[in-house]
XYZ file of C-alpha atoms in Angstrom:
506
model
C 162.410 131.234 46.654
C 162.286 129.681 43.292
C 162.000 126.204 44.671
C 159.298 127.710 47.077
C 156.979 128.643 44.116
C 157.724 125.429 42.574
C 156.645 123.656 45.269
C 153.519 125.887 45.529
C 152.384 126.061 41.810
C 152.714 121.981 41.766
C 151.016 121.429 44.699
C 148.067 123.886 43.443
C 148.108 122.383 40.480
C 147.935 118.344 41.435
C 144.634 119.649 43.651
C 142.832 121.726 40.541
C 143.242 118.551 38.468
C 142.154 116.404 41.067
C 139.085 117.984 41.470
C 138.557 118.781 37.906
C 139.070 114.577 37.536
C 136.536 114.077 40.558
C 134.052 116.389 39.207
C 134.389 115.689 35.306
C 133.747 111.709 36.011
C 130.742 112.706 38.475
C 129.147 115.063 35.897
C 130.108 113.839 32.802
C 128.306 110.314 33.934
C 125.255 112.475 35.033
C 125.034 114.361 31.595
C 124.997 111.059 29.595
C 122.323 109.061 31.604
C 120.282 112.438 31.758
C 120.420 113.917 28.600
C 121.898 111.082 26.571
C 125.156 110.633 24.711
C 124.308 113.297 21.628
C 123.849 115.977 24.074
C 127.266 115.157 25.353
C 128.729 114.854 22.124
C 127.056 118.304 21.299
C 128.316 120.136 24.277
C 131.803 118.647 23.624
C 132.116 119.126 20.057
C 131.342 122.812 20.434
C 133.972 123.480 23.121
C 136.387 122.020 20.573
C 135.071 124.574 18.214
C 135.145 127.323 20.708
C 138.668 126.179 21.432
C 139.739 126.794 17.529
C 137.813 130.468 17.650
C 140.531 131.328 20.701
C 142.918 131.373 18.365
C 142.354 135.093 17.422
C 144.277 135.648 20.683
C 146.815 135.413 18.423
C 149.580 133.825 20.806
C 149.571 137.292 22.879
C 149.073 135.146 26.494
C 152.292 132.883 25.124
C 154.505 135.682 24.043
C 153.662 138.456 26.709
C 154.873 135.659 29.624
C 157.827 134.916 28.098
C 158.441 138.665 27.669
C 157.766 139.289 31.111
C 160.486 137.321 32.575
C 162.758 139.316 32.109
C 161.800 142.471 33.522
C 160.176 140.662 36.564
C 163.594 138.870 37.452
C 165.044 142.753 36.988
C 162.128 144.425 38.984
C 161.368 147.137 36.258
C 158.257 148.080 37.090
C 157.522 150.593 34.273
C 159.016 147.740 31.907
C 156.070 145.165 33.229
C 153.153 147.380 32.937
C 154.054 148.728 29.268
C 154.129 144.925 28.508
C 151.018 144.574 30.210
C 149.590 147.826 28.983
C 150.272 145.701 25.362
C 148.742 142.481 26.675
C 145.771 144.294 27.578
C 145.177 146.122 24.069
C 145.770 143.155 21.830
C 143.150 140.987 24.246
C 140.361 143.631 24.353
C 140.978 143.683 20.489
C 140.770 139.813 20.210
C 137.828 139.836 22.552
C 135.496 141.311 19.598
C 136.869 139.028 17.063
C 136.014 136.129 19.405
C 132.306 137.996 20.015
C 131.894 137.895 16.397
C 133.260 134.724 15.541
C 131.053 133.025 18.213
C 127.823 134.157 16.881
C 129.059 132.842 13.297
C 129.960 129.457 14.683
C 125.798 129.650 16.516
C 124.408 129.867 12.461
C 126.993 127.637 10.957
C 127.531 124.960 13.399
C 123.374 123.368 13.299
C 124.053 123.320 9.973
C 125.902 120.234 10.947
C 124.247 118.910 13.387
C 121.016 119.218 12.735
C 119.891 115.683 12.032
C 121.020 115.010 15.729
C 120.312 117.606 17.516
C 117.483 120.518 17.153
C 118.732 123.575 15.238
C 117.994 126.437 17.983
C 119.606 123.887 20.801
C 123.080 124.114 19.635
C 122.460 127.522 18.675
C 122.135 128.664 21.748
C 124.229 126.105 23.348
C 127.079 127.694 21.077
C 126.788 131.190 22.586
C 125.965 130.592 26.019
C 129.166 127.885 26.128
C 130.862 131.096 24.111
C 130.282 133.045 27.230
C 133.402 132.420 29.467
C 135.932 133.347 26.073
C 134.736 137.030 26.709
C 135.501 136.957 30.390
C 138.749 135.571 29.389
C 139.243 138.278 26.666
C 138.281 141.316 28.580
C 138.764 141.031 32.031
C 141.028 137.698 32.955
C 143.760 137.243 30.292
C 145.904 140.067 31.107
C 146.070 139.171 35.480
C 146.384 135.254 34.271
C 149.849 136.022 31.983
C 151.034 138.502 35.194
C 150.802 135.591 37.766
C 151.786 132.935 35.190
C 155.325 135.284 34.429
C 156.017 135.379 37.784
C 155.481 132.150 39.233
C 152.019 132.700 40.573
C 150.365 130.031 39.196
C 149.304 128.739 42.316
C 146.953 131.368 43.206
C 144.809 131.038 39.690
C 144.716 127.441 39.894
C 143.239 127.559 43.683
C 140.792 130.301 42.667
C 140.034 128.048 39.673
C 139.573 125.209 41.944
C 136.594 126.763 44.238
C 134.944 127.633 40.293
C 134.607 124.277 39.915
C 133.423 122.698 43.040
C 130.641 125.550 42.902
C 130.148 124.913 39.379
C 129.971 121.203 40.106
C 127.618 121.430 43.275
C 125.616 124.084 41.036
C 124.992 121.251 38.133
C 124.289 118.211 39.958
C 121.495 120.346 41.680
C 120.160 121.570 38.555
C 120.822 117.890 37.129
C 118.705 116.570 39.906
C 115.623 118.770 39.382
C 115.752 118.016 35.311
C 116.223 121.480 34.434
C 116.997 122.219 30.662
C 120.376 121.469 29.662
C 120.635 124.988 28.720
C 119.990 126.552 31.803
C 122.697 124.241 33.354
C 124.846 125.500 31.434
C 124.374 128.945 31.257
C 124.535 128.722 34.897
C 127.847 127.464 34.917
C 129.077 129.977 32.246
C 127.625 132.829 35.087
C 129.796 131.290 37.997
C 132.488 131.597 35.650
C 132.539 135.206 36.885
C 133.342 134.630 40.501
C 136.674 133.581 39.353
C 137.437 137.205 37.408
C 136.764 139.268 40.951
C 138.718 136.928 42.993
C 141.628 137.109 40.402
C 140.997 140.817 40.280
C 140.998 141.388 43.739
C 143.973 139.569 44.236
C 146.247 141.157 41.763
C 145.002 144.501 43.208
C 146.248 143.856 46.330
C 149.848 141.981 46.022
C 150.808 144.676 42.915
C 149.934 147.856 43.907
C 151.966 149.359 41.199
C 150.482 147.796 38.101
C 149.245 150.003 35.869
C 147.509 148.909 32.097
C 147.056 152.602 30.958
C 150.921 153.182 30.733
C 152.037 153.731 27.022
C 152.318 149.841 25.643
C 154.767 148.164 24.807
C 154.235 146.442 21.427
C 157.647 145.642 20.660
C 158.151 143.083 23.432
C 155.467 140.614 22.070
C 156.232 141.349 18.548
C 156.968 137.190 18.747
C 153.196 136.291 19.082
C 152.565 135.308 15.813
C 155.308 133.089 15.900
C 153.767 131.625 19.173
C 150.250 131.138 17.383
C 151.382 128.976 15.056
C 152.630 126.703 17.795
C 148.970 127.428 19.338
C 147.625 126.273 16.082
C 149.291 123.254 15.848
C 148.609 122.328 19.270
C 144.928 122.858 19.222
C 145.569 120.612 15.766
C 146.929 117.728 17.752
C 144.811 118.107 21.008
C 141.509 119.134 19.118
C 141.247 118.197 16.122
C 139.969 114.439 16.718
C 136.973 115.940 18.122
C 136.239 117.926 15.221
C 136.936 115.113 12.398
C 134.712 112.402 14.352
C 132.235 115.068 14.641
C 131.825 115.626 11.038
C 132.642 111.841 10.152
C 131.189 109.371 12.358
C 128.633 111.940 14.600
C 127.872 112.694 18.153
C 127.590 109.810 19.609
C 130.935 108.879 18.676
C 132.067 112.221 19.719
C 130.670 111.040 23.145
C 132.617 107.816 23.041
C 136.134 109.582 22.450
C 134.913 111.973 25.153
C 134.644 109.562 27.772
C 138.252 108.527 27.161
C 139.576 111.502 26.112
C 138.201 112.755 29.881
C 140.162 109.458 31.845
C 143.127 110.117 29.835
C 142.960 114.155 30.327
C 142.909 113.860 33.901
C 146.064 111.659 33.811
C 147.901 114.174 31.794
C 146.603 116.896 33.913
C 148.152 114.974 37.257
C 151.421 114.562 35.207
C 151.212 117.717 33.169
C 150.919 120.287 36.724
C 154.554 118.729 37.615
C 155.779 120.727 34.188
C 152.740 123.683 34.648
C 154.241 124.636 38.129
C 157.788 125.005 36.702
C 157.500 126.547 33.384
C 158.372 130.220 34.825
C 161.117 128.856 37.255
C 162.850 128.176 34.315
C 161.989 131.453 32.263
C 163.464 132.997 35.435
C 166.559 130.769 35.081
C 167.110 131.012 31.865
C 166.545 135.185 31.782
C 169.293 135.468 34.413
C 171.783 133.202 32.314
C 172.362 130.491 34.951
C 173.443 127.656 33.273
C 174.610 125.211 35.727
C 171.226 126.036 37.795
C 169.780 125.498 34.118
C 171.588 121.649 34.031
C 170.891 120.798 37.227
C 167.152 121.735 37.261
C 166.178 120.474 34.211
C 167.877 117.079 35.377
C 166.066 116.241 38.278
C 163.173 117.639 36.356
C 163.204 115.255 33.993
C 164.106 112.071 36.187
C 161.212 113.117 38.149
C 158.838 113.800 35.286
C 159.651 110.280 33.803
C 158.976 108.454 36.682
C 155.788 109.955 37.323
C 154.811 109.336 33.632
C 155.610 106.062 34.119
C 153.536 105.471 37.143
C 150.370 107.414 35.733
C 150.345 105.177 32.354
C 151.591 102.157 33.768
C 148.453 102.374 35.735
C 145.900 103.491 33.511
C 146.560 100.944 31.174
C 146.215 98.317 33.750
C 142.663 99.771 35.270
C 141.314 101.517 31.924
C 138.982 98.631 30.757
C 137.543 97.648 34.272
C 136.589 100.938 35.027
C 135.103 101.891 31.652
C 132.743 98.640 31.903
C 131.460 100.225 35.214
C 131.714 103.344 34.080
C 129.093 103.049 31.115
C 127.285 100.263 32.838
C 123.668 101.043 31.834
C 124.230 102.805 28.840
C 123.083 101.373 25.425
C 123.155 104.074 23.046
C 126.550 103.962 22.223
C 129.027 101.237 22.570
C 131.622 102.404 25.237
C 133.798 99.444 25.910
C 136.537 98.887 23.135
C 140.220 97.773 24.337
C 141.546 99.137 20.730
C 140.689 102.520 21.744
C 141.933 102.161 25.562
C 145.367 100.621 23.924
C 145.730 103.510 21.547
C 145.091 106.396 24.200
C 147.668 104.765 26.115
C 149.719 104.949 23.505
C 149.111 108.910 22.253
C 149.405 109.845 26.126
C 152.936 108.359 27.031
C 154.113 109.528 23.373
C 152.507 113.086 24.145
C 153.997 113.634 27.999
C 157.376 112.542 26.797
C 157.730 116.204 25.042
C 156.523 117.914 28.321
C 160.180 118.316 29.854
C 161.981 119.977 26.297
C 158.788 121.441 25.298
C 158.742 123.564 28.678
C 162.130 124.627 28.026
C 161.460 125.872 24.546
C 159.003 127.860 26.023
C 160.789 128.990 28.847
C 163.135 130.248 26.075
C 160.523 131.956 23.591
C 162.207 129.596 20.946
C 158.510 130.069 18.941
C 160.079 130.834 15.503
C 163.264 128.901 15.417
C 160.374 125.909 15.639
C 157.703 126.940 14.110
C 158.419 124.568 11.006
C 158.735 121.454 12.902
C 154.969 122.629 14.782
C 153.435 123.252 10.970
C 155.193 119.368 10.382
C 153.683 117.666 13.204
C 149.926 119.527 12.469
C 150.261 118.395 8.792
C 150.747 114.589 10.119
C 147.922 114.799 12.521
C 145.309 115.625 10.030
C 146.677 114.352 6.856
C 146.530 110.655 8.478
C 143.839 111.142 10.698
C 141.727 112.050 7.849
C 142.397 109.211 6.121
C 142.530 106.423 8.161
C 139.131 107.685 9.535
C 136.911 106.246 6.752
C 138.224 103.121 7.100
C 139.139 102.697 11.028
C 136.807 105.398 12.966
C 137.907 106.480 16.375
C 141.320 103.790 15.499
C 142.044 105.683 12.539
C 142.170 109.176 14.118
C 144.506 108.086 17.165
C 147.005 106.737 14.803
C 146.926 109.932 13.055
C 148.128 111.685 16.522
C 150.423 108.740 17.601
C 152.379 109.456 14.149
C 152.396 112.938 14.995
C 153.587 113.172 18.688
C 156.248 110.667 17.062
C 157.602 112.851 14.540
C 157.497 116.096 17.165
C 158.329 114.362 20.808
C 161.452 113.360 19.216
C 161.939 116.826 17.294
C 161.414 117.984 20.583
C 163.645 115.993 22.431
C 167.097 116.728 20.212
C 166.167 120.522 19.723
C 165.888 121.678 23.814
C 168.973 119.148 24.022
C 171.585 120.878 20.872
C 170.095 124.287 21.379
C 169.058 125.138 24.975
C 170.519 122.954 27.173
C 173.758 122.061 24.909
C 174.438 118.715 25.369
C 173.653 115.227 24.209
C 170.009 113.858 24.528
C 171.594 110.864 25.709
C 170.574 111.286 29.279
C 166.961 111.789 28.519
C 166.975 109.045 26.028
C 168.385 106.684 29.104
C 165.736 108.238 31.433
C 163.183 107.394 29.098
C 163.982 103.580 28.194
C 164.380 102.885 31.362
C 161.324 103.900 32.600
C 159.804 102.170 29.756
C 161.382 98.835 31.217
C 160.399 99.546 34.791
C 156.908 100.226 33.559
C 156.667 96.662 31.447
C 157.889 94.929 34.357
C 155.027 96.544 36.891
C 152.482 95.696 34.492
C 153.747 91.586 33.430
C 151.957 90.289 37.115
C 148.402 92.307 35.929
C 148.909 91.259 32.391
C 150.206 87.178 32.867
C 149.154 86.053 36.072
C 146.178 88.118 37.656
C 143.024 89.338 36.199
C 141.571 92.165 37.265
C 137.646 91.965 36.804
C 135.239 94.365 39.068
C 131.623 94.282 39.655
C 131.547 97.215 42.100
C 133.378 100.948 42.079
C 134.771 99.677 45.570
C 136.197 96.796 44.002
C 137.990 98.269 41.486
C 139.202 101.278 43.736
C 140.949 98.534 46.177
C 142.589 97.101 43.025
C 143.644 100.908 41.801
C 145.199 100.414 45.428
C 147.181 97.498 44.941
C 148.312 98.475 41.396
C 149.239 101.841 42.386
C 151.683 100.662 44.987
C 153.339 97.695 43.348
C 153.651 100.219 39.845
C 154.918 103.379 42.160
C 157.645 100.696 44.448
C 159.094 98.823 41.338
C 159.542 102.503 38.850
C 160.824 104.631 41.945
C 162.826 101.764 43.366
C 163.930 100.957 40.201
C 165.094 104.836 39.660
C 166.590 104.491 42.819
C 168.649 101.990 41.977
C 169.968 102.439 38.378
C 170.475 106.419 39.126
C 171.064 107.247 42.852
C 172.408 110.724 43.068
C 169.841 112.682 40.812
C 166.665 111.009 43.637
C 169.227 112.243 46.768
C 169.613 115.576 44.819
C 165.505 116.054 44.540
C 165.225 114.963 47.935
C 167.388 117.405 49.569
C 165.760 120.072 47.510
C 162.223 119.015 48.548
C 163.935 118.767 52.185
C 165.451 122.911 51.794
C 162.075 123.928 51.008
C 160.138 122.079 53.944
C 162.830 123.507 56.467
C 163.007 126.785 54.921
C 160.871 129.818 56.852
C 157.352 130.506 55.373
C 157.351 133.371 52.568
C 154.841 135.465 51.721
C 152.516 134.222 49.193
């Protein structure tokens, strides 16, 4: 059954993030050409804020999963609702922080701004993009760590899927008629709502014995400040850029990075869901003491993950450039096209995904304080350098600041879930990940030496994403094959128990 939910919340996932890839590309190109690149920088800039203001949530989403494993492998009912009867306190009560910190960021953020962009625009922008955080708060936060604790996933990623194809259709109409960007979006921030009755609805239905008015249990998510600070320091590494080339270098460099940052967030969102979908199988495992389950798991897990990885980057670095010259085509207000940038973001993702495997088991495990340190380490590199190098290297300067980072923590990363959750020698993931890093240089020497891929049409370079995805995915899987046999037969006859087991209910 846990394989069965696997199977479900990665399948769920893969199609959320490939819509959200096919939509963002679609509308992001629509916003730039329509309202220009400083609106997009504007309406990007202030999510990053927005995303900094959730942090009075106050890692209660973080803690009360991994609290709920437990109890949900045991079937204690009255132990699940007092933790959710918690969850539910400590969100309403970070709800009105977030209300009030919003309208703050509306007076101070123009401030910044405002020899870009008019004052009472991003004002209101601010608030009206502010706008889904309450629903989040006060109505979706507490069903979303329920179905994320027990291996649910699935059925908030599909739900979040129809959001955004009627979000998308929703804008490109609006688009189309030339309404005011701030009606688009405040439209899209009202559709937002469809998604808290059909999450509502459903968790009404499937657990008929939840109750949030049972006396809480504070106790069990005493941890969450100890998971904030690994919040912090991952909005540090994630967000951050956005908010030093912001105040740096301005908007229309904010919509530069954005247009990248977009490509290479829907590649870490295709490999990411592999890791998303199996982040409470292993809370399961791991609350029920299984070891060898534990091993065996997190080995094909990994050999999996890699390989993916592998294939994803190994790709994008080959097609990056040929697709951001069509991409921009037509756009002269900002320069778009800069290999420096595409070679860094290659660089930042693969160092960032490697940490997805032993970061998910450190997680799964709750281990928020034992590495809280090593978080407040990595955060520290990211801005310290970042900051720096900016003045002198722009956009460059602010990716090296994260590649430094992700290089201090992916490793930190990698030994910790090794010594102290799995208890064994990183020496198999450090095998898994050189080789992959040779499979990936030999898939890309034909692209790189002998053939040149150059595009004048979206068909054109889709038939070449063709033939490079093919040759990349036979020469890393082959090559997996090959040099470790038994861990692909082991992942096939899993994938094969699951396809020939009898339907379950979802």
């Amino acid at each position: 059954m846990r394989t069965k939910k696997a199977v479900y919340n990665l399948t769920s996932n893969l199609v959320l993030q490939l819509i959200n890839a096919v939509v963002g590309f679609f509308l992001l190109k629509l916003f730039i050409t329509t309202y220009g690149s400083a609106i997009n920088g504007l309406i990007s800039s202030i999510k990053q804020f927005l995303t900094y203001i959730n942090l009075v949530e106050a890692g209660v989403g973080i803690a009360a999963i991994a609290a709920l494993y437990k109890p949900l492998a045991a079937r204690n009912k009255n132990q699940i609702n007092r933790i959710l009867s918690a969850t539910k306190q400590f969100y309403f009560r970070s709800g009105f922080i977030f209300i009030f910190l919003v309208l703050v960021l509306a007076i101070v953020y123009p401030i910044f701004v405002g020899n870009e962009v008019d004052f009472t625009l991003s004002s209101i922008m601010v608030l009206i993009l502010g706008g889904s955080g309450i629903f989040e708060y006060f109505f979706i936060g507490k069903y979303r760590v329920l179905l994320t604790a027990d291996q649910r996933d699935y059925v908030v990623s599909l739900i979040q899927a129809i959001g955004v194809i009627l979000n998308a259709l929703t804008c490109i109409l609006l688009i189309k008629l030339e309404c005011n960007v701030l009606l688009v979006q405040a439209v899209a921030t009202l559709i937002y709502l469809s998604r808290v009755l059909m999450i509502t609805r459903y968790v009404n239905r499937r657990y008929t014995y939840i109750d949030f008015n049972v006396k809480p249990d504070v106790i069990a998510i005493s941890n969450r400040w100890d998971a904030l600070i690994h919040q912090v320091t991952a909005l540090v590494a994630f967000n951050t850029p956005f908010i030093i080339i912001t105040v740096f270098l301005g908007l229309s460099e904010v919509s530069v990075f954005v247009v990248y940052s977009m490509i290479f967030a829907s590649v870490n969102m295709l490999v990411s869901s592999f890791a998303n979908g199996l982040l409470a199988g292993f809370g399961d495992i791991l609350a029920k003491g299984d070891r060898t389950a534990l091993l065996n798991g997190y080995n094909s897990f990994e050999y999996l993950f890699f390989a993916v990885l592998s294939w994803a980057y190994t790709c994008t670095a080959i097609l990056i450039i040929p697709f951001i010259t069509l991409y921009t085509f037509g756009i002269t207000d900002a320069d778009y096209v800069r290999s420096s940038i595409a070679f860094l973001f290659v660089i930042l993702g693969v160092g960032n995904n490697i940490r997805i495997p032993p970061n998910t088991l450190v997680n799964a495990a709750a281990h928020f304080k034992e590495t809280r340190l090593r978080a407040i380490i990595e955060a520290s590199i990211n801005i310290v350098i970042s900051i720096i190098l900016v003045n002198f290297l722009g956009i460059v300067g602010v990716l090296i600041g994260g590649i430094c980072a992700y290089a201090y923590r992916t490793t930190d990363f990698i030994l910790y879930a090794s010594r102290h959750i799995l208890k064994k020698s990183p020496l198999s993931t450090i095998k898994k990940i050189s080789r992959n890093i040779f499979l990936s240089l030999i898939a890309a020497s034909p692209f790189v030496f002998v053939f040149e891929i150059s595009s004048s049409s979206y068909l054109q370079w889709f038939i070449w994403a063709i033939i490079v995805s093919i040759w990349t995915m036979i020469i890393i899987f082959s090559g997996n094959y090959i040099l470790e046999p038994n861990t692909m037969r082991d992942i096939f006859l899993r994938a094969n128990r699951v396809l020939r087991s009898p339907k379950s209910k979802i």
